[in-house]
PDB file of C-alpha atoms in Angstrom:
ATOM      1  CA  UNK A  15      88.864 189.733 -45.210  1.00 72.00           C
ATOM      2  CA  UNK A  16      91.116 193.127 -45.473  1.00 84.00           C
ATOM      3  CA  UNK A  17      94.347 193.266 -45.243  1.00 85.00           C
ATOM      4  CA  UNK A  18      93.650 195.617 -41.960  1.00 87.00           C
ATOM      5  CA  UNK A  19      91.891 192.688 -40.453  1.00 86.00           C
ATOM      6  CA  UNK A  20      94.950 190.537 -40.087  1.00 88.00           C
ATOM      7  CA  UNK A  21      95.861 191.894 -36.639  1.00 87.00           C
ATOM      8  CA  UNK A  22      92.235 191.705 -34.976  1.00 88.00           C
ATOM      9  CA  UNK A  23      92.520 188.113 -36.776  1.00 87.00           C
ATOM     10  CA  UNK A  24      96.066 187.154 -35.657  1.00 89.00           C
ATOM     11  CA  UNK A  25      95.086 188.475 -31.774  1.00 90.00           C
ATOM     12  CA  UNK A  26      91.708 186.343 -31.781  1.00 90.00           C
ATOM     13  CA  UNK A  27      93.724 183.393 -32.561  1.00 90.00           C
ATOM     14  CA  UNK A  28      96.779 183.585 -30.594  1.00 91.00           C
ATOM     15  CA  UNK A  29      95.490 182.419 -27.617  1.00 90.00           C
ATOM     16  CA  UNK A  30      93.503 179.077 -29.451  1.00 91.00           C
ATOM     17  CA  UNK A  31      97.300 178.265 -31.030  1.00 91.00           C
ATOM     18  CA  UNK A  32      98.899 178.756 -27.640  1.00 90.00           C
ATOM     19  CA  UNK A  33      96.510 176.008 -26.062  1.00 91.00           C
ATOM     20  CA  UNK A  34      97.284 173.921 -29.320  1.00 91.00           C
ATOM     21  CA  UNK A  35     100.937 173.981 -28.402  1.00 90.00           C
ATOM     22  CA  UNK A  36     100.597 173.835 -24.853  1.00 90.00           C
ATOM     23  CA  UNK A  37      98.610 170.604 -25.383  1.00 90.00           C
ATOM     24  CA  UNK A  38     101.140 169.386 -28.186  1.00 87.00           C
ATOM     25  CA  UNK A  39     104.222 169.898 -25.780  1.00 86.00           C
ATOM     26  CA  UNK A  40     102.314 167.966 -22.820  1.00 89.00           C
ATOM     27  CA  UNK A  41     101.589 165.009 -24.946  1.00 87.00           C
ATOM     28  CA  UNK A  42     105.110 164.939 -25.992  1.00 85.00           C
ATOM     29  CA  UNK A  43     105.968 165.226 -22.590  1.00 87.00           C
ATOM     30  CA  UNK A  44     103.866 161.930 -21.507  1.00 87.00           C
ATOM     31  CA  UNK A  45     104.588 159.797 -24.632  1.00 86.00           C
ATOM     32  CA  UNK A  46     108.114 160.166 -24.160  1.00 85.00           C
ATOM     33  CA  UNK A  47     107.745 159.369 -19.981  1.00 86.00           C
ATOM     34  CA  UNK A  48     105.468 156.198 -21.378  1.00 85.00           C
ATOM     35  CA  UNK A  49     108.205 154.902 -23.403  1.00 85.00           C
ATOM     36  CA  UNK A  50     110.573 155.314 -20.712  1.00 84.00           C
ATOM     37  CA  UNK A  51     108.277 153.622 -19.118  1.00 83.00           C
ATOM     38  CA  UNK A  52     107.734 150.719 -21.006  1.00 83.00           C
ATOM     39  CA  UNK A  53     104.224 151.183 -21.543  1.00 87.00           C
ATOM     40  CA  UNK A  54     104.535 152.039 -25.759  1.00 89.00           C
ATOM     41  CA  UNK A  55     107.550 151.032 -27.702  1.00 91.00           C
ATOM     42  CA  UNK A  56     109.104 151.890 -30.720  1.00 92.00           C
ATOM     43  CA  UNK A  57     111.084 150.330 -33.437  1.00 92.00           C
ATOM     44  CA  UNK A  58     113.446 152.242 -35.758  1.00 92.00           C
ATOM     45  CA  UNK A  59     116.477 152.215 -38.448  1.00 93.00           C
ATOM     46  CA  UNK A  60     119.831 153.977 -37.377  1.00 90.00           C
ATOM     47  CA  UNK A  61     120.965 154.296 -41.524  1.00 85.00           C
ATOM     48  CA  UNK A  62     119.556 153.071 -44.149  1.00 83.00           C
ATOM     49  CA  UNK A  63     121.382 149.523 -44.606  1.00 85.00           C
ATOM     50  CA  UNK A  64     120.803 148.339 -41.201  1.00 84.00           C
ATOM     51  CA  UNK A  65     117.155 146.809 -40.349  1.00 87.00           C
ATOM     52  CA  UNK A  66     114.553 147.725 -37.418  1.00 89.00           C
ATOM     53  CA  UNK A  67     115.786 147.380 -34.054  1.00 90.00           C
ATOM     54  CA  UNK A  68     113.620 147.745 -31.007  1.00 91.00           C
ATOM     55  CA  UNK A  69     114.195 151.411 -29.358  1.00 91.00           C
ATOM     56  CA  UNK A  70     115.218 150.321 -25.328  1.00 90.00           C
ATOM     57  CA  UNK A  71     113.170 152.318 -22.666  1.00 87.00           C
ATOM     58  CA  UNK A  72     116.208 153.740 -20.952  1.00 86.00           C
ATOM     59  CA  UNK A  73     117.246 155.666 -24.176  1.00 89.00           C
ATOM     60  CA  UNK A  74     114.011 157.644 -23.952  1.00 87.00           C
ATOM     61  CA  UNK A  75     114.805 160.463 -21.535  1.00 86.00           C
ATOM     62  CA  UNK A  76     117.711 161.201 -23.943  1.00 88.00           C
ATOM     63  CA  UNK A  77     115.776 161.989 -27.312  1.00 89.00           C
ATOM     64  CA  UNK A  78     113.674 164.229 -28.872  1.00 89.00           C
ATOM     65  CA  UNK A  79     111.199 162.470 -30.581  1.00 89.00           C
ATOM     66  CA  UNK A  80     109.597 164.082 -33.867  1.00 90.00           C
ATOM     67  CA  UNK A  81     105.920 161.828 -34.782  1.00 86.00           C
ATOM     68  CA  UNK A  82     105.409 164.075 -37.454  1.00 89.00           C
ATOM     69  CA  UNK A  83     108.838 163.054 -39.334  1.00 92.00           C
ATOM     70  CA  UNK A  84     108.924 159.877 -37.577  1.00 91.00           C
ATOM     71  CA  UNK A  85     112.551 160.413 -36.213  1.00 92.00           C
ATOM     72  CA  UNK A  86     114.129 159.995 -32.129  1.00 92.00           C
ATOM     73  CA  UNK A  87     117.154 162.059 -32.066  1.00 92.00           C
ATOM     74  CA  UNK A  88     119.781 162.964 -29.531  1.00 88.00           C
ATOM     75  CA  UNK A  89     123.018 161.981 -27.692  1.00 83.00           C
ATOM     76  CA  UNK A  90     124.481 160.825 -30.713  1.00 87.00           C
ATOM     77  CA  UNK A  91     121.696 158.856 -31.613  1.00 89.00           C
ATOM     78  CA  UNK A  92     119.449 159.160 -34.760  1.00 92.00           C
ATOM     79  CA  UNK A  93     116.621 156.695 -35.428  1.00 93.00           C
ATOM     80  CA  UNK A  94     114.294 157.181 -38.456  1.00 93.00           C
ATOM     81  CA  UNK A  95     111.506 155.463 -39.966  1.00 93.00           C
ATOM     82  CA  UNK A  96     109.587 154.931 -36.300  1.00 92.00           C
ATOM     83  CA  UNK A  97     106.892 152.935 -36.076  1.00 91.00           C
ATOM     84  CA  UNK A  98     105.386 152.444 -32.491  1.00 90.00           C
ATOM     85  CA  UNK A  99     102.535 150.503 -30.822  1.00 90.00           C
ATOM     86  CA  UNK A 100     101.324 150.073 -26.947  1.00 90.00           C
ATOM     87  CA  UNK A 101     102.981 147.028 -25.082  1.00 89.00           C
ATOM     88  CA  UNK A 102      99.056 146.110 -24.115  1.00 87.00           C
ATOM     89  CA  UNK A 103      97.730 145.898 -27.920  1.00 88.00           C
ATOM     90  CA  UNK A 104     100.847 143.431 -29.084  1.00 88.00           C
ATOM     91  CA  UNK A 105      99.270 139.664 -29.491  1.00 89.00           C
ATOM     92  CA  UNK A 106     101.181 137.722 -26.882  1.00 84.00           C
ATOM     93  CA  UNK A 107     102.645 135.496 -29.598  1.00 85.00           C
ATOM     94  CA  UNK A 108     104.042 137.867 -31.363  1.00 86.00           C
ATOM     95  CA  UNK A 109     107.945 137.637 -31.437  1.00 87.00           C
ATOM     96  CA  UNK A 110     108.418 141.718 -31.504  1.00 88.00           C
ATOM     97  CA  UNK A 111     107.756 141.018 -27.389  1.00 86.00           C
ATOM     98  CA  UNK A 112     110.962 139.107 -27.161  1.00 86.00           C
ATOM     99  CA  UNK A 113     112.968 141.697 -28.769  1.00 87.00           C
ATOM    100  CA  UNK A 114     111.454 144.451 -26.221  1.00 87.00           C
ATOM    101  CA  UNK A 115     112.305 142.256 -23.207  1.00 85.00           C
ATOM    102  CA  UNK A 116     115.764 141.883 -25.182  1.00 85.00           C
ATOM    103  CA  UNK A 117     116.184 145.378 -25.732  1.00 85.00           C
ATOM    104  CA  UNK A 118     115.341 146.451 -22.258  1.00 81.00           C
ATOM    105  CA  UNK A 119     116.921 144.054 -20.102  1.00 80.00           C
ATOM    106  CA  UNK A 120     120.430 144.604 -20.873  1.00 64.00           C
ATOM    107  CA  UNK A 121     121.606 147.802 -18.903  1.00 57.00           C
ATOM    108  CA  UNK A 122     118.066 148.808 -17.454  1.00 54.00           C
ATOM    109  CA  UNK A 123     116.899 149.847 -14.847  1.00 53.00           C
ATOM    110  CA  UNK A 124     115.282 147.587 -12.086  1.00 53.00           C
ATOM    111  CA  UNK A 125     111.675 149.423 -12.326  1.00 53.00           C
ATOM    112  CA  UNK A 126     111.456 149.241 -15.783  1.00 51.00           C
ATOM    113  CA  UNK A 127     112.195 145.428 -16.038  1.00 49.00           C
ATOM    114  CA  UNK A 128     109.807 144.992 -13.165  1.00 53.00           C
ATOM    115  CA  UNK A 129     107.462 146.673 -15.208  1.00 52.00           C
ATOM    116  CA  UNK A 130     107.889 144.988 -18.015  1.00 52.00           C
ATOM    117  CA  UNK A 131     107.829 141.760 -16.375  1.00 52.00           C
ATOM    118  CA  UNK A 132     104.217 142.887 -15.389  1.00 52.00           C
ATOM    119  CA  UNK A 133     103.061 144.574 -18.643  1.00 49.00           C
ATOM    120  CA  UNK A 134     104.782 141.711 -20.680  1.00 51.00           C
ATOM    121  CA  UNK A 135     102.622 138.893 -21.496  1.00 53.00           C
ATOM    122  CA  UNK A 136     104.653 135.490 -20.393  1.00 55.00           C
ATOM    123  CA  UNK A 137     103.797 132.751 -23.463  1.00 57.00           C
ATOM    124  CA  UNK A 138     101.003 130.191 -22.962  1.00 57.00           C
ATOM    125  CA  UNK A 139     101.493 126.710 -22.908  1.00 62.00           C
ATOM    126  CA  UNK A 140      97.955 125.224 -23.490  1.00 66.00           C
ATOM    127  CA  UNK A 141      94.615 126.558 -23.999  1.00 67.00           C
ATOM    128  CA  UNK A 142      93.083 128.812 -26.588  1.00 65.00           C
ATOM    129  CA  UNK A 143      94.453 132.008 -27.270  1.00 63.00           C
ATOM    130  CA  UNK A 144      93.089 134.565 -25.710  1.00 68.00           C
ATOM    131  CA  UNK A 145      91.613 137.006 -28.282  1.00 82.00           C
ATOM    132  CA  UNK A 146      88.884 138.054 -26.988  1.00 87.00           C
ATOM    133  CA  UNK A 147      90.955 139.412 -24.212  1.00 86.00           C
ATOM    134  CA  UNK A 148      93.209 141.428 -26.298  1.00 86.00           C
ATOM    135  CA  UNK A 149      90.294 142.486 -28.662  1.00 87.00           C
ATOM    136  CA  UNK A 150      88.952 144.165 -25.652  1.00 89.00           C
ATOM    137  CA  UNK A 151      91.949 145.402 -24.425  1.00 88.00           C
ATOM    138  CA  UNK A 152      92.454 147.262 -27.485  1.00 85.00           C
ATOM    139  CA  UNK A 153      88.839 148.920 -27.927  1.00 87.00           C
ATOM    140  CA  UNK A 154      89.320 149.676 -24.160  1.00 88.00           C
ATOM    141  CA  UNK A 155      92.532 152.198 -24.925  1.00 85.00           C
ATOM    142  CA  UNK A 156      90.119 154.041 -27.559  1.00 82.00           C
ATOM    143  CA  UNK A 157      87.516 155.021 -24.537  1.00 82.00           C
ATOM    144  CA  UNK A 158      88.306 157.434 -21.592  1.00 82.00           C
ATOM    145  CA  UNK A 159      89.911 155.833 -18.723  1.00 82.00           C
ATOM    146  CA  UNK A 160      87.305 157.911 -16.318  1.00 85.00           C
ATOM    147  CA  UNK A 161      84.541 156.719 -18.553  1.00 85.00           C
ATOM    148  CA  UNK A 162      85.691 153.224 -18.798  1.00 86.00           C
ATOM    149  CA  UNK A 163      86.501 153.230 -14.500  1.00 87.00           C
ATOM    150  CA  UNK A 164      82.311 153.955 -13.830  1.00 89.00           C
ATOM    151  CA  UNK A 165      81.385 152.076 -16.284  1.00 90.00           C
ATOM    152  CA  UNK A 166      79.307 148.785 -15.092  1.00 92.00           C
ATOM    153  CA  UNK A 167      79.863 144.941 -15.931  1.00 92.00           C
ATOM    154  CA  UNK A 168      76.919 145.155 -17.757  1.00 92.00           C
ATOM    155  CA  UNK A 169      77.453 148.365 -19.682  1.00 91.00           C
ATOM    156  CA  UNK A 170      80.845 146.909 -20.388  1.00 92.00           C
ATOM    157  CA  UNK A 171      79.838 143.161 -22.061  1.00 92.00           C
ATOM    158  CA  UNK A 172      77.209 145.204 -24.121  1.00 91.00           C
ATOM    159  CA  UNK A 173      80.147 147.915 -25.466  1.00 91.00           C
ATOM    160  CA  UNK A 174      82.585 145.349 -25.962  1.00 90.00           C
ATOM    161  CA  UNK A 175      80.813 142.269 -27.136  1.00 91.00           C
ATOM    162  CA  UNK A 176      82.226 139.901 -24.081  1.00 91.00           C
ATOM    163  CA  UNK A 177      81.766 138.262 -21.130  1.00 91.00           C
ATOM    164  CA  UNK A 178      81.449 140.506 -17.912  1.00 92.00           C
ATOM    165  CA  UNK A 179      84.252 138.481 -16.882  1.00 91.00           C
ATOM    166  CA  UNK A 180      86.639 139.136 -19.847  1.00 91.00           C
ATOM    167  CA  UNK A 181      85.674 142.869 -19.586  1.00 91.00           C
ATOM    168  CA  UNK A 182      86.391 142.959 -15.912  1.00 91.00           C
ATOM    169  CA  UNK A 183      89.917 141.210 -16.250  1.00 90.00           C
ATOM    170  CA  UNK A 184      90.486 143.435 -19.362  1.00 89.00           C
ATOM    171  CA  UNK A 185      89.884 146.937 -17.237  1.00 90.00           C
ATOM    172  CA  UNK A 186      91.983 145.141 -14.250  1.00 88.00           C
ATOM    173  CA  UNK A 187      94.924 144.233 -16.696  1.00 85.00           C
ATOM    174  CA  UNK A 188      95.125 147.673 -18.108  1.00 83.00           C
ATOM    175  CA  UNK A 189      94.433 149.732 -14.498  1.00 80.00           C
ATOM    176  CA  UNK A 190      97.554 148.283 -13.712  1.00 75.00           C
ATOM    177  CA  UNK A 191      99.610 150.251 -16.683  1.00 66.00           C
ATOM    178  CA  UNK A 192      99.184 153.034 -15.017  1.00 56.00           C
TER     179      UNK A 192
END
């Protein structure tokens, strides 16, 4: 390459890295209305002394989240150290789903508890755990939701290693996230 290449080079790829950050932007754009949302969560620090505290759903349409720093910022609010998971891929026993339904109950808005409500597991009082539900649930979020609408019961147990019941309650459970 010459350095009188640079402009044919920079004009072939201007248009690729304009797609790039048209698609970054987007997916900002629908993480940040899935948090506020209640469908993914986060957990942060505010300074350095004080531990992880659950990030509530209604603060969401007031920061500016950075994944690649691993920062929400904005409205006088500054949370570092993020780490975030989906509601749906959280065992039901584990206790991080109490401090969610903690964090967004107090001030929030009706929807999003109602959501939440749904989304939230309630905890079992006898019976197995249900792993195998969850399991699938989880490999389910890896495929595309078109693909994983057509797909049949059968093509489904085969995929995911489960009954064609289990697959069909997993598919139902997370249709309704939408």
């Amino acid at each position: 390459m010459q350095p009188e290449d640079l402009p044919v080079y920079e004009a072939t790829v201007a248009p690729t890295r304009a797609l790039i950050e048209a698609a970054d932007a987007e997916t900002l754009r629908l993480m940040l209305d899935w948090a506020a949302r209640g469908k993914w969560f986060a957990v942060g620090r505010r300074n350095i002394e004080a531990g992880e505290e659950v990030i509530p759903g209604r603060y969401w349409p007031f920061l500016t989240l950075d994944m690649k720093n691993a920062t929400a910022k904005g409205d006088g609010l500054d949370f570092r150290a993020l780490r975030c998971a989906f509601v749906a891929a959280v065992p039901a026993d584990d206790p991080i789903l109490e401090k969610l339904r903690l964090a967004n109950s107090e001030n929030s808005s009706p929807q999003l508890v109602a959501n939440l409500a749904r989304i939230l597991p309630t905890p079992r009082k006898r019976g197995p755990k249900p792993k195998k539900l969850m399991s699938v649930k989880t490999e389910m979020l890896n495929f595309d939701r078109h693909i994983l609408e057509t797909m049949t019961e059968e093509a489904m147990a085969e995929q995911f290693k489960a009954s064609r019941d289990t697959c069909r309650r997993a598919r139902q459970e997370l249709s309704e996230l939408k």
